[in-house]
Amino acid sequence: MILHAEQLVYRHAPGAPPVLDDVSLALDAGEILCLLGPNGTGKTTLLRCLIGSLQPESGSIRIDGERDVPARRRALTLAYVPQAGVGGSLSLLDVALMGRTPHLRPLAMPGARDRRLALEALERVGIAHLAQRPFDRVSGGERQLALIARALAQQPRLFLMDEPTASLDLGNQARVLSTLRALADDGLALLVTSHQPDHALLLDARVAALRDGRIHTAGHATEVLQAHTLSALYDTPIDVLARNGAPAACVPRLRSQAR
Ligand SMILES: Nc1ncnc2c1ncn2[C@@H]1O[C@H](COP(=O)(O)OP(=O)(O)OP(=O)(O)O)[C@@H](O)[C@H]1O
């Protein structure tokens, strides 16, 4: 098991209500786990606990079966894609090159191989033509793609991605989702937060849905993403439509359409 979290409890302040309450999950090589749940339910907080930037009050996190993995080894094992990143005036190539940092000796500069891997990562997400453009002079979606490229260049075994398709058009959503599926098929592990349950279906992923800081629903997307489960999770009527006989699209009903 590459990632195993057990009974995590996290509060932003002592005595405050828990943001994460008894949350457990496990992720193996070759798997995609899609983390769903309403706004403010603790998805980013969970990712930040898993990468070690927040400290849970109790519970355990093991990577490759080991607790308290040293920072350098952790950086070689897992890559985090945040919702938004700060790249300033760095070029997108330099942003992608930052993914190579854990592989460099202290104070060493990236070499030709690092630059090739960074460029390949930009190509894989379709923005190699923007390699020399400063991060603060590209669109929100292009920034998101650059942050994904940085993670790809890092060549980790485990990806933790916070809403990686949130700013992307349909074409780029399909490109990124195809890339994520291909990474899993290559044996890598991915934990991906999303507000689009459809994406869990497209990715043929397992799902863990958080609500009020607790696991509300868990299982394979095709089994658990049913109209009644989603309607309860998001507190709104949701239909699940089929394509080729399999659930494919999760569509909320507006108040005027409620039956
Ligand atoms: N620094 C902070 N201090 C106090 N509360 C915080 C802080 N950051 C987040 N929160 C609260 O913690 C809860 C969980 O936030 P989190 O960002 O993990 O939710 P999320 O599920 O990722 O939400 P979204 O889907 O909107 O991105 C929310 O109620 C949020 O308001």
CSV table of C-alpha atoms and ligand atoms in Angstrom, one decimal:
chain,number,residue,atom,x,y,z
A,1,MET,CA,0.0,0.0,0.0
A,2,ILE,CA,1.7,3.2,-1.1
A,3,LEU,CA,-0.5,5.5,1.0
A,4,HIS,CA,-2.4,4.5,4.1
A,5,ALA,CA,-4.1,7.0,6.4
A,6,GLU,CA,-6.0,5.8,9.5
A,7,GLN,CA,-8.5,7.6,11.7
A,8,LEU,CA,-7.2,11.1,11.0
A,9,VAL,CA,-8.6,13.9,13.2
A,10,TYR,CA,-7.7,17.5,12.4
A,11,ARG,CA,-8.8,20.8,14.0
A,12,HIS,CA,-7.7,24.3,12.9
A,13,ALA,CA,-7.5,25.3,16.6
A,14,PRO,CA,-7.7,23.5,19.9
A,15,GLY,CA,-11.3,23.0,20.9
A,16,ALA,CA,-12.7,23.9,17.5
A,17,PRO,CA,-14.9,21.4,15.8
A,18,PRO,CA,-12.9,18.8,13.8
A,19,VAL,CA,-12.4,19.5,10.1
A,20,LEU,CA,-11.4,15.9,9.6
A,21,ASP,CA,-13.1,13.4,11.9
A,22,ASP,CA,-12.0,9.8,11.9
A,23,VAL,CA,-10.9,9.8,8.2
A,24,SER,CA,-9.2,6.7,6.8
A,25,LEU,CA,-8.2,5.9,3.3
A,26,ALA,CA,-5.8,3.6,1.4
A,27,LEU,CA,-4.3,3.8,-2.0
A,28,ASP,CA,-2.3,1.3,-3.9
A,29,ALA,CA,0.0,1.5,-6.9
A,30,GLY,CA,-2.0,1.7,-10.2
A,31,GLU,CA,-5.1,3.1,-8.5
A,32,ILE,CA,-7.0,6.4,-8.7
A,33,LEU,CA,-8.9,7.5,-5.7
A,34,CYS,CA,-11.2,10.5,-6.4
A,35,LEU,CA,-12.0,12.6,-3.3
A,36,LEU,CA,-15.4,14.2,-3.6
A,37,GLY,CA,-17.5,16.3,-1.3
A,38,PRO,CA,-19.2,19.7,-0.9
A,39,ASN,CA,-17.3,23.0,-0.6
A,40,GLY,CA,-15.5,23.4,2.8
A,41,THR,CA,-15.8,19.8,3.7
A,42,GLY,CA,-12.1,19.1,4.3
A,43,LYS,CA,-10.7,17.8,1.0
A,44,THR,CA,-7.8,20.3,0.8
A,45,THR,CA,-7.2,19.9,4.5
A,46,LEU,CA,-6.9,16.2,4.0
A,47,LEU,CA,-4.4,16.5,1.2
A,48,ARG,CA,-2.4,19.0,3.3
A,49,CYS,CA,-2.3,16.5,6.1
A,50,LEU,CA,-1.2,13.8,3.7
A,51,ILE,CA,1.7,15.9,2.3
A,52,GLY,CA,2.8,16.8,5.9
A,53,SER,CA,2.1,20.5,5.7
A,54,LEU,CA,-0.7,20.2,8.4
A,55,GLN,CA,-0.3,18.0,11.5
A,56,PRO,CA,-3.3,15.9,12.4
A,57,GLU,CA,-4.3,15.8,16.1
A,58,SER,CA,-4.5,12.0,16.0
A,59,GLY,CA,-4.4,9.1,13.5
A,60,SER,CA,-1.6,7.9,11.4
A,61,ILE,CA,-0.3,8.4,7.9
A,62,ARG,CA,2.0,5.8,6.3
A,63,ILE,CA,3.8,6.1,3.0
A,64,ASP,CA,5.1,2.7,1.7
A,65,GLY,CA,4.2,1.4,5.2
A,66,GLU,CA,6.4,4.0,6.9
A,67,ARG,CA,5.4,6.8,9.3
A,68,ASP,CA,7.4,10.1,9.4
A,69,VAL,CA,9.1,9.7,6.1
A,70,PRO,CA,12.0,12.3,5.8
A,71,ALA,CA,11.2,15.3,3.6
A,72,ARG,CA,13.6,14.5,0.8
A,73,ARG,CA,12.4,10.9,0.4
A,74,ARG,CA,8.8,12.2,0.6
A,75,ALA,CA,9.5,14.6,-2.2
A,76,LEU,CA,10.9,11.7,-4.3
A,77,THR,CA,7.8,9.7,-3.6
A,78,LEU,CA,4.9,12.1,-3.9
A,79,ALA,CA,4.0,15.2,-5.9
A,80,TYR,CA,1.4,17.7,-4.8
A,81,VAL,CA,-0.6,19.7,-7.3
A,82,PRO,CA,-2.2,22.6,-5.4
A,83,GLN,CA,-5.4,24.5,-6.6
A,84,ALA,CA,-3.3,27.5,-7.3
A,85,GLY,CA,0.4,28.0,-7.3
A,86,VAL,CA,2.8,30.9,-7.2
A,87,GLY,CA,5.3,31.1,-10.0
A,88,GLY,CA,5.8,34.9,-10.3
A,89,SER,CA,7.7,35.7,-13.5
A,90,LEU,CA,9.3,32.3,-13.8
A,91,SER,CA,8.9,30.8,-17.2
A,92,LEU,CA,6.6,27.8,-17.5
A,93,LEU,CA,9.7,25.7,-18.3
A,94,ASP,CA,11.3,26.8,-15.1
A,95,VAL,CA,8.1,26.0,-13.2
A,96,ALA,CA,8.1,22.5,-14.6
A,97,LEU,CA,11.9,22.3,-13.9
A,98,MET,CA,11.1,22.9,-10.2
A,99,GLY,CA,9.7,19.4,-10.2
A,100,ARG,CA,13.2,18.1,-10.7
A,101,THR,CA,14.5,19.7,-7.5
A,102,PRO,CA,14.2,16.5,-5.3
A,103,HIS,CA,16.3,14.7,-7.9
A,104,LEU,CA,19.2,17.2,-7.8
A,105,ARG,CA,22.2,17.1,-5.5
A,106,PRO,CA,22.3,20.0,-3.0
A,107,LEU,CA,23.1,23.3,-4.8
A,108,ALA,CA,23.3,21.5,-8.2
A,109,MET,CA,21.7,23.1,-11.2
A,110,PRO,CA,19.3,21.2,-13.4
A,111,GLY,CA,21.0,19.4,-16.3
A,112,ALA,CA,20.1,18.6,-19.9
A,113,ARG,CA,18.1,15.5,-18.8
A,114,ASP,CA,16.1,17.6,-16.3
A,115,ARG,CA,15.3,20.2,-19.0
A,116,ARG,CA,14.2,17.4,-21.4
A,117,LEU,CA,11.9,15.9,-18.8
A,118,ALA,CA,10.5,19.3,-17.9
A,119,LEU,CA,9.8,20.0,-21.6
A,120,GLU,CA,8.3,16.6,-22.1
A,121,ALA,CA,6.0,17.3,-19.2
A,122,LEU,CA,4.9,20.6,-20.7
A,123,GLU,CA,4.3,18.7,-24.0
A,124,ARG,CA,2.2,16.0,-22.3
A,125,VAL,CA,-0.2,18.6,-21.0
A,126,GLY,CA,-0.2,20.6,-24.3
A,127,ILE,CA,1.6,23.8,-23.3
A,128,ALA,CA,5.1,23.3,-24.7
A,129,HIS,CA,4.5,26.3,-27.0
A,130,LEU,CA,4.3,28.4,-23.8
A,131,ALA,CA,7.6,27.1,-22.3
A,132,GLN,CA,9.3,30.6,-22.3
A,133,ARG,CA,6.2,32.5,-21.2
A,134,PRO,CA,6.2,33.9,-17.6
A,135,PHE,CA,3.8,32.1,-15.2
A,136,ASP,CA,2.1,35.4,-14.3
A,137,ARG,CA,1.4,36.1,-18.0
A,138,VAL,CA,-0.6,33.0,-18.9
A,139,SER,CA,-4.3,32.2,-18.3
A,140,GLY,CA,-5.6,30.4,-15.1
A,141,GLY,CA,-6.0,27.1,-17.0
A,142,GLU,CA,-2.5,27.3,-18.5
A,143,ARG,CA,-1.2,27.9,-14.9
A,144,GLN,CA,-3.1,24.8,-13.8
A,145,LEU,CA,-1.5,22.8,-16.6
A,146,ALA,CA,2.0,24.1,-15.7
A,147,LEU,CA,1.5,22.9,-12.1
A,148,ILE,CA,0.5,19.5,-13.4
A,149,ALA,CA,3.6,19.5,-15.7
A,150,ARG,CA,5.7,20.3,-12.6
A,151,ALA,CA,4.3,17.2,-10.9
A,152,LEU,CA,4.9,15.1,-14.0
A,153,ALA,CA,8.5,16.3,-14.2
A,154,GLN,CA,9.0,15.2,-10.6
A,155,GLN,CA,8.4,11.6,-11.6
A,156,PRO,CA,6.8,10.6,-8.3
A,157,ARG,CA,5.0,7.3,-7.6
A,158,LEU,CA,2.1,9.1,-5.9
A,159,PHE,CA,0.3,12.2,-7.1
A,160,LEU,CA,-1.9,14.2,-4.7
A,161,MET,CA,-3.9,16.6,-6.9
A,162,ASP,CA,-6.3,19.3,-5.7
A,163,GLU,CA,-9.0,19.9,-8.3
A,164,PRO,CA,-6.5,19.5,-11.3
A,165,THR,CA,-9.2,20.2,-13.9
A,166,ALA,CA,-11.1,23.0,-12.2
A,167,SER,CA,-10.0,25.8,-14.6
A,168,LEU,CA,-9.8,23.7,-17.7
A,169,ASP,CA,-12.0,23.7,-20.9
A,170,LEU,CA,-13.5,20.4,-22.0
A,171,GLY,CA,-10.7,19.6,-24.3
A,172,ASN,CA,-8.0,20.1,-21.7
A,173,GLN,CA,-10.1,18.3,-19.1
A,174,ALA,CA,-10.1,15.3,-21.4
A,175,ARG,CA,-6.4,15.6,-22.0
A,176,VAL,CA,-5.6,15.8,-18.3
A,177,LEU,CA,-8.0,13.0,-17.4
A,178,SER,CA,-6.5,10.8,-20.1
A,179,THR,CA,-3.0,11.6,-18.7
A,180,LEU,CA,-4.1,10.7,-15.2
A,181,ARG,CA,-5.6,7.4,-16.4
A,182,ALA,CA,-2.4,6.6,-18.3
A,183,LEU,CA,-0.3,7.3,-15.2
A,184,ALA,CA,-2.4,4.9,-13.2
A,185,ASP,CA,-2.2,2.3,-16.0
A,186,ASP,CA,1.6,2.7,-15.7
A,187,GLY,CA,1.4,1.7,-12.1
A,188,LEU,CA,1.4,5.1,-10.4
A,189,ALA,CA,-1.1,6.1,-7.6
A,190,LEU,CA,-3.3,9.2,-7.7
A,191,LEU,CA,-5.5,10.9,-5.2
A,192,VAL,CA,-7.5,13.5,-6.9
A,193,THR,CA,-10.0,15.9,-5.5
A,194,SER,CA,-12.9,17.1,-7.7
A,195,HIS,CA,-16.3,18.7,-7.8
A,196,GLN,CA,-17.2,16.6,-10.8
A,197,PRO,CA,-18.3,13.1,-10.0
A,198,ASP,CA,-18.5,12.5,-13.8
A,199,HIS,CA,-14.7,12.6,-13.7
A,200,ALA,CA,-14.5,9.7,-11.3
A,201,LEU,CA,-16.7,7.7,-13.7
A,202,LEU,CA,-14.5,8.7,-16.7
A,203,LEU,CA,-11.4,7.7,-14.7
A,204,ASP,CA,-12.8,4.4,-13.6
A,205,ALA,CA,-11.7,5.5,-10.2
A,206,ARG,CA,-12.5,4.5,-6.6
A,207,VAL,CA,-14.4,7.2,-4.8
A,208,ALA,CA,-14.2,8.5,-1.2
A,209,ALA,CA,-16.7,11.3,-0.5
A,210,LEU,CA,-16.3,13.6,2.4
A,211,ARG,CA,-19.2,15.3,4.1
A,212,ASP,CA,-18.8,17.4,7.3
A,213,GLY,CA,-15.2,16.0,7.7
A,214,ARG,CA,-16.2,12.3,7.7
A,215,ILE,CA,-16.3,9.7,5.0
A,216,HIS,CA,-19.9,9.7,3.7
A,217,THR,CA,-19.5,7.3,0.8
A,218,ALA,CA,-16.7,5.0,-0.4
A,219,GLY,CA,-16.5,2.5,-3.2
A,220,HIS,CA,-16.0,2.2,-6.9
A,221,ALA,CA,-17.4,5.1,-8.9
A,222,THR,CA,-19.8,3.0,-11.0
A,223,GLU,CA,-21.2,1.4,-7.8
A,224,VAL,CA,-21.5,4.4,-5.4
A,225,LEU,CA,-22.3,7.3,-7.7
A,226,GLN,CA,-26.0,6.8,-7.8
A,227,ALA,CA,-28.7,9.5,-7.8
A,228,HIS,CA,-29.7,9.1,-4.2
A,229,THR,CA,-26.1,9.0,-2.9
A,230,LEU,CA,-25.1,12.1,-4.8
A,231,SER,CA,-28.3,13.9,-3.8
A,232,ALA,CA,-27.7,13.2,-0.2
A,233,LEU,CA,-24.0,14.2,-0.5
A,234,TYR,CA,-24.6,17.5,-2.1
A,235,ASP,CA,-28.0,18.1,-0.5
A,236,THR,CA,-29.6,18.8,-3.9
A,237,PRO,CA,-31.5,16.5,-6.4
A,238,ILE,CA,-29.0,15.0,-8.8
A,239,ASP,CA,-29.7,12.7,-11.8
A,240,VAL,CA,-27.2,10.2,-13.1
A,241,LEU,CA,-27.4,9.7,-16.9
A,242,ALA,CA,-26.0,6.8,-18.7
A,243,ARG,CA,-23.9,6.4,-21.9
A,244,ASN,CA,-23.7,3.0,-23.5
A,245,GLY,CA,-25.6,1.6,-20.6
A,246,ALA,CA,-23.1,2.8,-17.9
A,247,PRO,CA,-23.5,5.8,-15.6
A,248,ALA,CA,-21.6,8.7,-17.2
A,249,ALA,CA,-23.0,12.1,-16.2
A,250,CYS,CA,-24.1,13.5,-12.9
A,251,VAL,CA,-26.5,16.4,-13.5
A,252,PRO,CA,-28.1,18.6,-10.8
A,253,ARG,CA,-31.7,19.5,-11.1
A,254,LEU,CA,-32.6,23.1,-10.6
A,255,ARG,CA,-35.4,24.1,-8.2
A,256,SER,CA,-37.7,24.9,-11.1
A,257,GLN,CA,-37.1,21.3,-12.4
A,258,ALA,CA,-37.6,19.5,-9.1
A,259,ARG,CA,-40.3,16.8,-9.4
B,1,LIG,N1,-6.6,28.5,7.8
B,1,LIG,C1,-7.8,28.1,8.2
B,1,LIG,N2,-8.3,28.4,9.4
B,1,LIG,C2,-9.5,28.1,9.9
B,1,LIG,N3,-10.4,27.4,9.1
B,1,LIG,C3,-10.0,27.1,7.9
B,1,LIG,C4,-8.7,27.4,7.4
B,1,LIG,N4,-8.6,26.9,6.1
B,1,LIG,C5,-9.8,26.3,5.8
B,1,LIG,N5,-10.6,26.4,6.9
B,1,LIG,C6,-11.9,25.8,7.0
B,1,LIG,O1,-11.7,24.3,7.0
B,1,LIG,C7,-12.8,23.7,6.4
B,1,LIG,C8,-12.3,22.8,5.3
B,1,LIG,O2,-11.6,23.5,4.3
B,1,LIG,P1,-11.0,22.8,3.0
B,1,LIG,O3,-10.3,23.9,2.3
B,1,LIG,O4,-10.2,21.6,3.4
B,1,LIG,O5,-12.3,22.4,2.2
B,1,LIG,P2,-12.5,21.8,0.8
B,1,LIG,O6,-13.3,20.6,0.9
B,1,LIG,O7,-11.2,21.6,0.1
B,1,LIG,O8,-13.3,23.0,0.1
B,1,LIG,P3,-13.4,23.4,-1.5
B,1,LIG,O9,-14.2,22.3,-2.2
B,1,LIG,O10,-14.3,24.7,-1.3
B,1,LIG,O11,-12.1,23.7,-2.0
B,1,LIG,C9,-13.7,24.8,5.8
B,1,LIG,O12,-14.8,25.0,6.7
B,1,LIG,C10,-12.8,26.0,5.8
B,1,LIG,O13,-13.6,27.2,6.0
